[in-house]
Short mmCIF file of N, CA and C in Angstrom, two decimals:
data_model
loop_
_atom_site.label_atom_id
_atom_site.label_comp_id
_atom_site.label_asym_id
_atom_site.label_seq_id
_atom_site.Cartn_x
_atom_site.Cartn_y
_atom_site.Cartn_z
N UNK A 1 -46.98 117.05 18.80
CA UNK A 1 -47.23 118.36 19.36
C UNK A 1 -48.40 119.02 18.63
N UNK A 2 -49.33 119.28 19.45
CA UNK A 2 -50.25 120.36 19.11
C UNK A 2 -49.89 121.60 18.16
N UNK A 3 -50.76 121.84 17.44
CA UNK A 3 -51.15 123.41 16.53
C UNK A 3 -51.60 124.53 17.71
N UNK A 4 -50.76 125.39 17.89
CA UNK A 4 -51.93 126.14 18.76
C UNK A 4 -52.58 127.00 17.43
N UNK A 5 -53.44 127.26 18.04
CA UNK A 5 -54.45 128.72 16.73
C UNK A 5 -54.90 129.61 17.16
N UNK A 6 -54.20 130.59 17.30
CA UNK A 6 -54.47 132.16 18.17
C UNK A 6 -55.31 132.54 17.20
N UNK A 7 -55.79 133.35 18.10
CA UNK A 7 -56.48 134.82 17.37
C UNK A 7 -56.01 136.14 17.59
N UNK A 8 -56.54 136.95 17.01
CA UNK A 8 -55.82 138.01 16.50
C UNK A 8 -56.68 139.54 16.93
N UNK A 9 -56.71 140.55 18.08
CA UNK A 9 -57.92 141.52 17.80
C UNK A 9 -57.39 143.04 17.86
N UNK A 10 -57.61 143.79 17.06
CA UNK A 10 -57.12 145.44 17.37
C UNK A 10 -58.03 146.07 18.31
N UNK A 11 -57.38 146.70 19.31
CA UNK A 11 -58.02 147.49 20.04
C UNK A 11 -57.91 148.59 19.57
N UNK A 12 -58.54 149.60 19.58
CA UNK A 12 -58.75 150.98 19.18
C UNK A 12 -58.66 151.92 20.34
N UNK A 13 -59.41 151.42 21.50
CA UNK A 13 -59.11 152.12 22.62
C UNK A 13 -59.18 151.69 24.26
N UNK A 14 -58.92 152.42 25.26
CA UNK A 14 -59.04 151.28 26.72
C UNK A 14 -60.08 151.12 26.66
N UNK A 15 -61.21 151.67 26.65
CA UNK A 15 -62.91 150.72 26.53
C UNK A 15 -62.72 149.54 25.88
N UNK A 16 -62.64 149.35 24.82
CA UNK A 16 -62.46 147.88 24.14
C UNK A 16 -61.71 147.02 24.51
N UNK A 17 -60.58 147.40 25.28
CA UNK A 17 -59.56 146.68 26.06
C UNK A 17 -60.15 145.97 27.11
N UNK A 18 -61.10 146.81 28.10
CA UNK A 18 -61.79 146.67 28.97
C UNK A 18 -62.50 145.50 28.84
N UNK A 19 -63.34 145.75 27.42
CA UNK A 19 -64.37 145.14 27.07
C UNK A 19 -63.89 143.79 26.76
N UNK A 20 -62.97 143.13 26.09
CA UNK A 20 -62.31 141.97 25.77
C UNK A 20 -61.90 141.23 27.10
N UNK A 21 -61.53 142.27 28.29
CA UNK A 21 -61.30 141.43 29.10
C UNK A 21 -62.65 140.85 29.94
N UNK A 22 -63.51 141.45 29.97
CA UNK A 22 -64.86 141.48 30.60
C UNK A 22 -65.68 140.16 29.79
N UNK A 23 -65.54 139.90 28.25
CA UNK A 23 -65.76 138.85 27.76
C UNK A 23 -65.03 137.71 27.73
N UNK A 24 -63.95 137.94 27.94
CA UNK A 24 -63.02 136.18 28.40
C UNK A 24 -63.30 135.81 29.74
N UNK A 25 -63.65 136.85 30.30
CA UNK A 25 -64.01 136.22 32.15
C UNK A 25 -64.83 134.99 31.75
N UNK A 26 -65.71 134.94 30.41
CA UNK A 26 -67.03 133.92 30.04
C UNK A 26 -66.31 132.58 30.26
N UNK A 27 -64.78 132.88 29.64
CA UNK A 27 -63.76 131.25 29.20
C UNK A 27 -63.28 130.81 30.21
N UNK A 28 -63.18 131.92 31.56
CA UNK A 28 -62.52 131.36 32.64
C UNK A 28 -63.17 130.22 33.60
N UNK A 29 -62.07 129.40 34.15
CA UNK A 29 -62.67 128.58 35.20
C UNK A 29 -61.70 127.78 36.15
N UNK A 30 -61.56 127.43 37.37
CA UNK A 30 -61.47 127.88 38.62
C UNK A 30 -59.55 126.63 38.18
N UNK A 31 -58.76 127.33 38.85
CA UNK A 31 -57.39 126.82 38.20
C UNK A 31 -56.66 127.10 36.89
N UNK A 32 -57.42 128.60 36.05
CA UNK A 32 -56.99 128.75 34.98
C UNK A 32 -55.59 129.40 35.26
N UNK A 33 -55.01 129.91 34.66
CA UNK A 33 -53.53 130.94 34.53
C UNK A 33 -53.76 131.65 33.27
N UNK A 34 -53.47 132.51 33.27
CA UNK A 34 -53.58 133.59 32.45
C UNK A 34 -52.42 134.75 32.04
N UNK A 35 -51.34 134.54 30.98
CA UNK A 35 -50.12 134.63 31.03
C UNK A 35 -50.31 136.07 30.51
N UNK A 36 -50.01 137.30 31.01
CA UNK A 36 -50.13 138.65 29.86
C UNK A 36 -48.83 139.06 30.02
N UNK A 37 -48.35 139.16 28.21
CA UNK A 37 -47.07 139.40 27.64
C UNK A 37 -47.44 140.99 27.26
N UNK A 38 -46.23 141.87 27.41
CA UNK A 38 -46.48 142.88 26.45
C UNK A 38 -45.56 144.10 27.79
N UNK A 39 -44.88 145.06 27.10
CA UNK A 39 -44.49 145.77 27.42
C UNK A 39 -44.93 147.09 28.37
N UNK A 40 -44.39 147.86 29.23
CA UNK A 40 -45.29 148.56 29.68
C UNK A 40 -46.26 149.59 29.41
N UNK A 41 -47.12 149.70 29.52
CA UNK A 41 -47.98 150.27 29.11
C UNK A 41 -49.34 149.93 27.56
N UNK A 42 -48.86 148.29 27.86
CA UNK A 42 -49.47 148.01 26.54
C UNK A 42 -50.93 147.41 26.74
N UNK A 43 -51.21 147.72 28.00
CA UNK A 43 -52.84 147.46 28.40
C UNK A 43 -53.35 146.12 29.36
N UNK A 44 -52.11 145.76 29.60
CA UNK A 44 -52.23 144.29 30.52
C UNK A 44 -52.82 144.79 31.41
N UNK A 45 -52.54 145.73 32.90
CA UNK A 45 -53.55 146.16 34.02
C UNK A 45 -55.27 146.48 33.35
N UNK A 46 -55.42 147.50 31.86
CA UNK A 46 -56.60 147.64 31.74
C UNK A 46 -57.22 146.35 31.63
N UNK A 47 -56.83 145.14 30.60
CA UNK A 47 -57.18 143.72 30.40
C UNK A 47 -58.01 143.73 31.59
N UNK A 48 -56.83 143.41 32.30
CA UNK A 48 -57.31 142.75 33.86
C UNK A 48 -58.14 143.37 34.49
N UNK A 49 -58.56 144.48 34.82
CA UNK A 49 -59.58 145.12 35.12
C UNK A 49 -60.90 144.73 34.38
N UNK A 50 -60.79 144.73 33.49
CA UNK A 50 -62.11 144.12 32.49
C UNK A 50 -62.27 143.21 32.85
N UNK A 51 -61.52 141.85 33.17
CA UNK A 51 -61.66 140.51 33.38
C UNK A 51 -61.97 140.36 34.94
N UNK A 52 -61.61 141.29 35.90
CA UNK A 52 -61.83 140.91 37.44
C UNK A 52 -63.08 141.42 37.67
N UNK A 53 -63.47 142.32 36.43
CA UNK A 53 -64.77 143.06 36.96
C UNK A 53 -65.98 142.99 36.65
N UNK A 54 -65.65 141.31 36.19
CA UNK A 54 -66.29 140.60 35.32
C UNK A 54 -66.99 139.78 36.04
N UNK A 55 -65.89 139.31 36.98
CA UNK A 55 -65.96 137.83 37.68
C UNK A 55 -66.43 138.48 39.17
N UNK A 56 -65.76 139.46 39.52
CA UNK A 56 -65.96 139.67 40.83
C UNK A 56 -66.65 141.10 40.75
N UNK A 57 -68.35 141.04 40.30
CA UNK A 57 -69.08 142.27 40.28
C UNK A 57 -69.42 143.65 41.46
N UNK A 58 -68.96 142.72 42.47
CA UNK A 58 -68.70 144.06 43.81
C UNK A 58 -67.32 144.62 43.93
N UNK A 59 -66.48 144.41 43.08
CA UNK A 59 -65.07 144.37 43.43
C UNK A 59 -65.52 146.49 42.64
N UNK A 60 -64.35 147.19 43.50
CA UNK A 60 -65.06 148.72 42.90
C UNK A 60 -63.72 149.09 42.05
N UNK A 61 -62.63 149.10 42.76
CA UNK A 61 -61.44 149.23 42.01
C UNK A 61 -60.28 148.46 42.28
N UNK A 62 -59.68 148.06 41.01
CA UNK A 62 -58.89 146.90 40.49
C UNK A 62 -57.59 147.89 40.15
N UNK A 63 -56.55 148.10 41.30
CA UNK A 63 -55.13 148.32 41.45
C UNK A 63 -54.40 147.72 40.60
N UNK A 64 -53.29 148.38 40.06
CA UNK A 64 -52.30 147.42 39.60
C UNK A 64 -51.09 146.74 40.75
N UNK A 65 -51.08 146.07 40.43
CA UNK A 65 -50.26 145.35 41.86
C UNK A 65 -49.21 145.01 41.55
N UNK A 66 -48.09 146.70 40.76
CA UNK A 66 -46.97 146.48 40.83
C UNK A 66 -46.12 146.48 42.14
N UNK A 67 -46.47 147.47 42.90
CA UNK A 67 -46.11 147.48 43.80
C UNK A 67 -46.58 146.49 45.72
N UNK A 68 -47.53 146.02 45.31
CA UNK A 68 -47.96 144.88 46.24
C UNK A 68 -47.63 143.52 45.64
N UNK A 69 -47.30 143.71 44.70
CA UNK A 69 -46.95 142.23 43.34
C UNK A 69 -48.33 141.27 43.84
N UNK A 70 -49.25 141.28 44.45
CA UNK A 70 -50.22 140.47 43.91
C UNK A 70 -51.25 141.09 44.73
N UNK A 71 -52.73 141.24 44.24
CA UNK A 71 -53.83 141.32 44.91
C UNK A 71 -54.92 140.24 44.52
N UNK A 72 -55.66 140.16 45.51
CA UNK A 72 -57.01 138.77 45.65
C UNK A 72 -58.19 139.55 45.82
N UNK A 73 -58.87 138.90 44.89
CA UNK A 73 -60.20 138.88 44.94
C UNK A 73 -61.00 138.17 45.09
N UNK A 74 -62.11 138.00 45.87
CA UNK A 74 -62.83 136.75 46.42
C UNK A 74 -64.59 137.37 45.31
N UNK A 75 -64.21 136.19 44.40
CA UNK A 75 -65.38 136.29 43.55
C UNK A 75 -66.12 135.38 44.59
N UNK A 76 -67.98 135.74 43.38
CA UNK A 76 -68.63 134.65 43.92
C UNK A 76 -68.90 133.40 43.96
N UNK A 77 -68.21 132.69 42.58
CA UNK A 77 -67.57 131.26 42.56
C UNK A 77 -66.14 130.81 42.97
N UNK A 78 -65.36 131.40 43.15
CA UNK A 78 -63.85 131.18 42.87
C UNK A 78 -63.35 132.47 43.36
N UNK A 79 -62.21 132.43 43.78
CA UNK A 79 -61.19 133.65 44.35
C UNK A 79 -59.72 134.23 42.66
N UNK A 80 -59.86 135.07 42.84
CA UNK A 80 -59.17 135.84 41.51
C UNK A 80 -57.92 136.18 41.91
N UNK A 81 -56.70 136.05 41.37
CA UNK A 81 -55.45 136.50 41.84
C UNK A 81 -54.59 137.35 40.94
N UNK A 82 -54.36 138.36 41.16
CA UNK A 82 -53.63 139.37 39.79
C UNK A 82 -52.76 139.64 40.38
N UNK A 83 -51.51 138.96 39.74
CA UNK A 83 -49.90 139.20 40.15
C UNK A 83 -49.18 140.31 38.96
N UNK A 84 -48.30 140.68 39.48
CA UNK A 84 -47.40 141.39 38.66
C UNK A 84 -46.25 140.95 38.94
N UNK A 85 -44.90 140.32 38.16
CA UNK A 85 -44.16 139.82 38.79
C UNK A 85 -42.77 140.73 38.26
N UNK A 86 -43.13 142.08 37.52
CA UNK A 86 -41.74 142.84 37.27
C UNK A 86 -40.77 143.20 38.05
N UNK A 87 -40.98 142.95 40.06
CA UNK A 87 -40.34 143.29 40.47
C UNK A 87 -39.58 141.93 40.89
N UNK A 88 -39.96 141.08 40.48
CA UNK A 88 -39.75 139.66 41.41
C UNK A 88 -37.84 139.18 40.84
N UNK A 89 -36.99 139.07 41.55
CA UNK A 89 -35.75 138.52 41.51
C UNK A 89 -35.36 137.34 40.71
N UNK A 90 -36.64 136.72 41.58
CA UNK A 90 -36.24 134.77 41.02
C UNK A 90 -37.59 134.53 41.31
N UNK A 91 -37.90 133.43 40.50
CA UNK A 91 -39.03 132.75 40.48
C UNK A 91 -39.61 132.30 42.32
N UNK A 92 -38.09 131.96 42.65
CA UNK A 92 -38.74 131.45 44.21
C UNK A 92 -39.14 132.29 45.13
N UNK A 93 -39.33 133.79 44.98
CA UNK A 93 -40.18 134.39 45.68
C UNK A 93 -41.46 134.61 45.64
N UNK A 94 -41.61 133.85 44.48
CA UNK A 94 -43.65 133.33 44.12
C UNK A 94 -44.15 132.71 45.10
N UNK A 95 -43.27 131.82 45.93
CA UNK A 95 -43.31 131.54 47.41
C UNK A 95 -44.20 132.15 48.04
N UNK A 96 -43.09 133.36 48.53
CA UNK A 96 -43.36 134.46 48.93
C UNK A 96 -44.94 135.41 48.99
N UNK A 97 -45.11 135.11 47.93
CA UNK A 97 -46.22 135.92 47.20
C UNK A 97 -47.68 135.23 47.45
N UNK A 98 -47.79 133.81 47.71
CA UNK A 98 -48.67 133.32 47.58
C UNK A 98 -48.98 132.11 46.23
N UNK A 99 -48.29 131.95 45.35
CA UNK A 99 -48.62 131.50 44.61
C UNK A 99 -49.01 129.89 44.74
N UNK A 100 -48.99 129.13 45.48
CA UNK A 100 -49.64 127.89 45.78
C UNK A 100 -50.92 127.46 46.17
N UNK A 101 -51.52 129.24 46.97
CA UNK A 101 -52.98 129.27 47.33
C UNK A 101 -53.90 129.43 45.85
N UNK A 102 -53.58 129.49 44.73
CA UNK A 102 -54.21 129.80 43.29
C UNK A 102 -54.89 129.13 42.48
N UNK A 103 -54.36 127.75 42.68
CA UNK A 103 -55.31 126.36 42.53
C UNK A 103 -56.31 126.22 42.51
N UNK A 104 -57.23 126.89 43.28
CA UNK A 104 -58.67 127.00 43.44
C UNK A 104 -59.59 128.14 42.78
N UNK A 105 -58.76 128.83 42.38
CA UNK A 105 -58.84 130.37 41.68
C UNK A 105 -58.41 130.17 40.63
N UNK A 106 -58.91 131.82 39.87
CA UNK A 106 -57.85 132.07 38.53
C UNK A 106 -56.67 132.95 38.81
N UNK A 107 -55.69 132.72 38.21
CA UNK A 107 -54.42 133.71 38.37
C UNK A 107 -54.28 134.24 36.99
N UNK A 108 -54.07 135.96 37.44
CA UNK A 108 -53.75 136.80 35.99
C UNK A 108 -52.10 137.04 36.59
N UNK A 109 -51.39 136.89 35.38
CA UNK A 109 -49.98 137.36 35.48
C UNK A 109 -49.58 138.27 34.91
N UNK A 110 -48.95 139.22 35.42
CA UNK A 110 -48.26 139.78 34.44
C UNK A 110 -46.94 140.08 34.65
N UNK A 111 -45.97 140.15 33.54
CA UNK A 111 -44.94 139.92 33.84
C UNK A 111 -44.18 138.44 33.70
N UNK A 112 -45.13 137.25 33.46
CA UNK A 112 -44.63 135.94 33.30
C UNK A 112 -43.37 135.46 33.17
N UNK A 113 -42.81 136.15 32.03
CA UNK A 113 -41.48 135.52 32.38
C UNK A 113 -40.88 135.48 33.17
N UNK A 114 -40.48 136.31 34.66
CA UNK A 114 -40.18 136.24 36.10
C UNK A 114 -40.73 134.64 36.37
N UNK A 115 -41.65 134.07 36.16
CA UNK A 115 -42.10 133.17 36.80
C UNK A 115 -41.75 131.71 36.79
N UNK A 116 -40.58 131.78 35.75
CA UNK A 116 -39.69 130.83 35.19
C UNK A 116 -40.46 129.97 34.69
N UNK A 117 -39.69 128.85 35.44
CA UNK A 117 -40.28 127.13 35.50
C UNK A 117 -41.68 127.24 36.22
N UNK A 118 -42.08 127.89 36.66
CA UNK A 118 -43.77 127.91 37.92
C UNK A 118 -44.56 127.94 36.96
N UNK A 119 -44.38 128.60 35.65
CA UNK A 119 -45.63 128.78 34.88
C UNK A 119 -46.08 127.70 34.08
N UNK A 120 -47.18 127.45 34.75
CA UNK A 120 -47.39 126.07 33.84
C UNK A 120 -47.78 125.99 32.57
N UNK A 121 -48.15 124.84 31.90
CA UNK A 121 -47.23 124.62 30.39
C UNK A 121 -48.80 124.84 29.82
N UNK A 122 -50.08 124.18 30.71
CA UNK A 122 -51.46 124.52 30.19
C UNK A 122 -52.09 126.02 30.83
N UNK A 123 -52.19 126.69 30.09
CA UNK A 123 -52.46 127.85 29.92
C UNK A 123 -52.84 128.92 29.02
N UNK A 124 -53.33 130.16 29.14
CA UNK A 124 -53.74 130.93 27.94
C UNK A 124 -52.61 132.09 27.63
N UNK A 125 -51.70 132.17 27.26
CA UNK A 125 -51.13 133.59 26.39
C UNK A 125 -51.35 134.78 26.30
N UNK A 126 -51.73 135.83 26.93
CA UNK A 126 -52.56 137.02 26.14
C UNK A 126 -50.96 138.11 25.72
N UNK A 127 -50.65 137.85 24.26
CA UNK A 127 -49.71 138.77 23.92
C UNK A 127 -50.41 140.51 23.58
N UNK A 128 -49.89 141.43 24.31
CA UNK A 128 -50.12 142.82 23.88
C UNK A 128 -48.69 143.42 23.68
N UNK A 129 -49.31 144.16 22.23
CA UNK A 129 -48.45 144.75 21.30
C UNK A 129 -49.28 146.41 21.05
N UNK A 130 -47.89 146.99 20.09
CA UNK A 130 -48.37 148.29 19.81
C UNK A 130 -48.64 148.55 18.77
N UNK A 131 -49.62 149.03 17.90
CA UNK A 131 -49.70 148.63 16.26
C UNK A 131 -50.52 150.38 16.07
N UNK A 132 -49.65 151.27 15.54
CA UNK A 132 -50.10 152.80 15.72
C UNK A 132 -50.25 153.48 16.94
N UNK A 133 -51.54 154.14 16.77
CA UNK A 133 -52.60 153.91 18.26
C UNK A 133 -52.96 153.22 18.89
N UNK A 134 -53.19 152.08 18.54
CA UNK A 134 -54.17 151.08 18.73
C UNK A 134 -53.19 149.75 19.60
N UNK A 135 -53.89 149.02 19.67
CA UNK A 135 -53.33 147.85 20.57
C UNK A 135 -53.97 146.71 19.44
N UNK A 136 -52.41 145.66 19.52
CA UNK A 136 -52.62 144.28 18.79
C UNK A 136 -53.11 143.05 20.32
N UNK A 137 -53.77 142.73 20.32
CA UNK A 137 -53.65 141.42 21.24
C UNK A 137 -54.04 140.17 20.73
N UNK A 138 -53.45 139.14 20.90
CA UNK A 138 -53.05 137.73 20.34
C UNK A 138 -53.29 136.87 21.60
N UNK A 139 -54.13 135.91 21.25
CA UNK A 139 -54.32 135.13 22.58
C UNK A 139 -54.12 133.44 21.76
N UNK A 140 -52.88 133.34 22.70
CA UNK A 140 -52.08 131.64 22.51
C UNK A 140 -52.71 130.71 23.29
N UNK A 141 -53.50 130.26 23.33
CA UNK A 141 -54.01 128.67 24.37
C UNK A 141 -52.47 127.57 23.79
N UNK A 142 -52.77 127.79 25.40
CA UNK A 142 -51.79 126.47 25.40
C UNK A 142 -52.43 125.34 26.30
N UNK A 143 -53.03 123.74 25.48
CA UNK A 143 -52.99 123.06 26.20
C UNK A 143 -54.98 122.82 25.68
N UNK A 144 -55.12 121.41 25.00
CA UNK A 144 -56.18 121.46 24.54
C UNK A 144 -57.64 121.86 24.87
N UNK A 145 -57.62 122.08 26.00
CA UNK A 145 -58.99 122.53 26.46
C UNK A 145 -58.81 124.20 26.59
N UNK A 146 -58.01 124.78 26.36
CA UNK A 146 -57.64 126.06 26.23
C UNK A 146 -57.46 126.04 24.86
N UNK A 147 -57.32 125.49 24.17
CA UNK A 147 -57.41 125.76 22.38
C UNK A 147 -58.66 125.45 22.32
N UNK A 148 -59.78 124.68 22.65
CA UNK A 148 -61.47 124.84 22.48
C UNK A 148 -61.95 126.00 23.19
N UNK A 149 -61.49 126.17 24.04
CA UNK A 149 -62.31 127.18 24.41
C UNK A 149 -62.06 128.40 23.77
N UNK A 150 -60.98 128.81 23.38
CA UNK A 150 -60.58 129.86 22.71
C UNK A 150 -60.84 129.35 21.32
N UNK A 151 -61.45 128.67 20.22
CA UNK A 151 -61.99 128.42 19.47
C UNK A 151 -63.19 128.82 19.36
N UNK A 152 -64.12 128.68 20.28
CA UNK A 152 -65.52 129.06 20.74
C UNK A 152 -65.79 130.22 20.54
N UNK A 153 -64.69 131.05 21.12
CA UNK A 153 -64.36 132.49 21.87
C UNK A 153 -64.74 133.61 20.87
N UNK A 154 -65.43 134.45 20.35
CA UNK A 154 -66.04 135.37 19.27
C UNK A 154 -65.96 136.91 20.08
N UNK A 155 -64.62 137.88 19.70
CA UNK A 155 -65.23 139.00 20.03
C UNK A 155 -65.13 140.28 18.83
#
């Protein structure tokens, strides 16, 4: 079994939140998953906003899609998928949701654990935590080409 080797970054405020996600869009590529852990309000929708608005530069505003549980974005390489799955019952309404069309895209999650067994095992982690004011985020690659690239990764 693999070492994973996270890293570690304090956010200070939603700009920088923003900003971190706007620089991992660099690591993304077309079939990634993107797991965001962290309680409510701990900056997973801002993340994602940084990261869709990254990839998909005409996109104007980036919803949270608790209540639609998933919205698409049709970048200009690849199509973007940001799920929220806090409302979801059981994993098998990912069905439901679309989750088989994603393959060709990146998928941001949030909410993952809903997603049971679906979430696959190669993937990136993004844990958000609360540390004062500020925001802790920890990003786990799972799965060796997600531990290089997040090796690379400098923010």
């Amino acid at each position: 079994m693999q070492n994973v080797m996270t890293q570690t970054y304090e956010l200070e405020d939603e700009a920088r939140t923003l900003q971190l996600g706007a620089e991992l869009a660099s690591l993304v590529k077309p079939g990634d998953v993107i797991a965001l852990h962290g309680g409510l309000g701990a900056g997973k929708t801002t993340f994602s906003r940084g990261l869709i608005c990254a990839l998909v530069p005409v996109v104007e505003d980036v919803p949270s899609p608790t209540y639609t549980l998933v919205q698409a974005y049709d970048g200009p390489e690849f199509p973007v998928w940001h799920f929220d799955l806090y409302r979801l019952e059981s994993p098998d309404e990912m069905d439901e949701i679309g989750w088989d069309e994603t393959q060709d895209g990146v998928a941001l999650i949030e909410w993952p654990d809903k997603a049971g067994s679906r979430l696959p095992a190669w993937r990136l982690d993004i844990v958000f935590d609360f540390e004062g004011e500020h925001r802790r985020v920890t990003l786990e690659p799972h799965g060796e080409d997600w531990q290089k690239r997040c090796d690379e990764f400098r923010f």
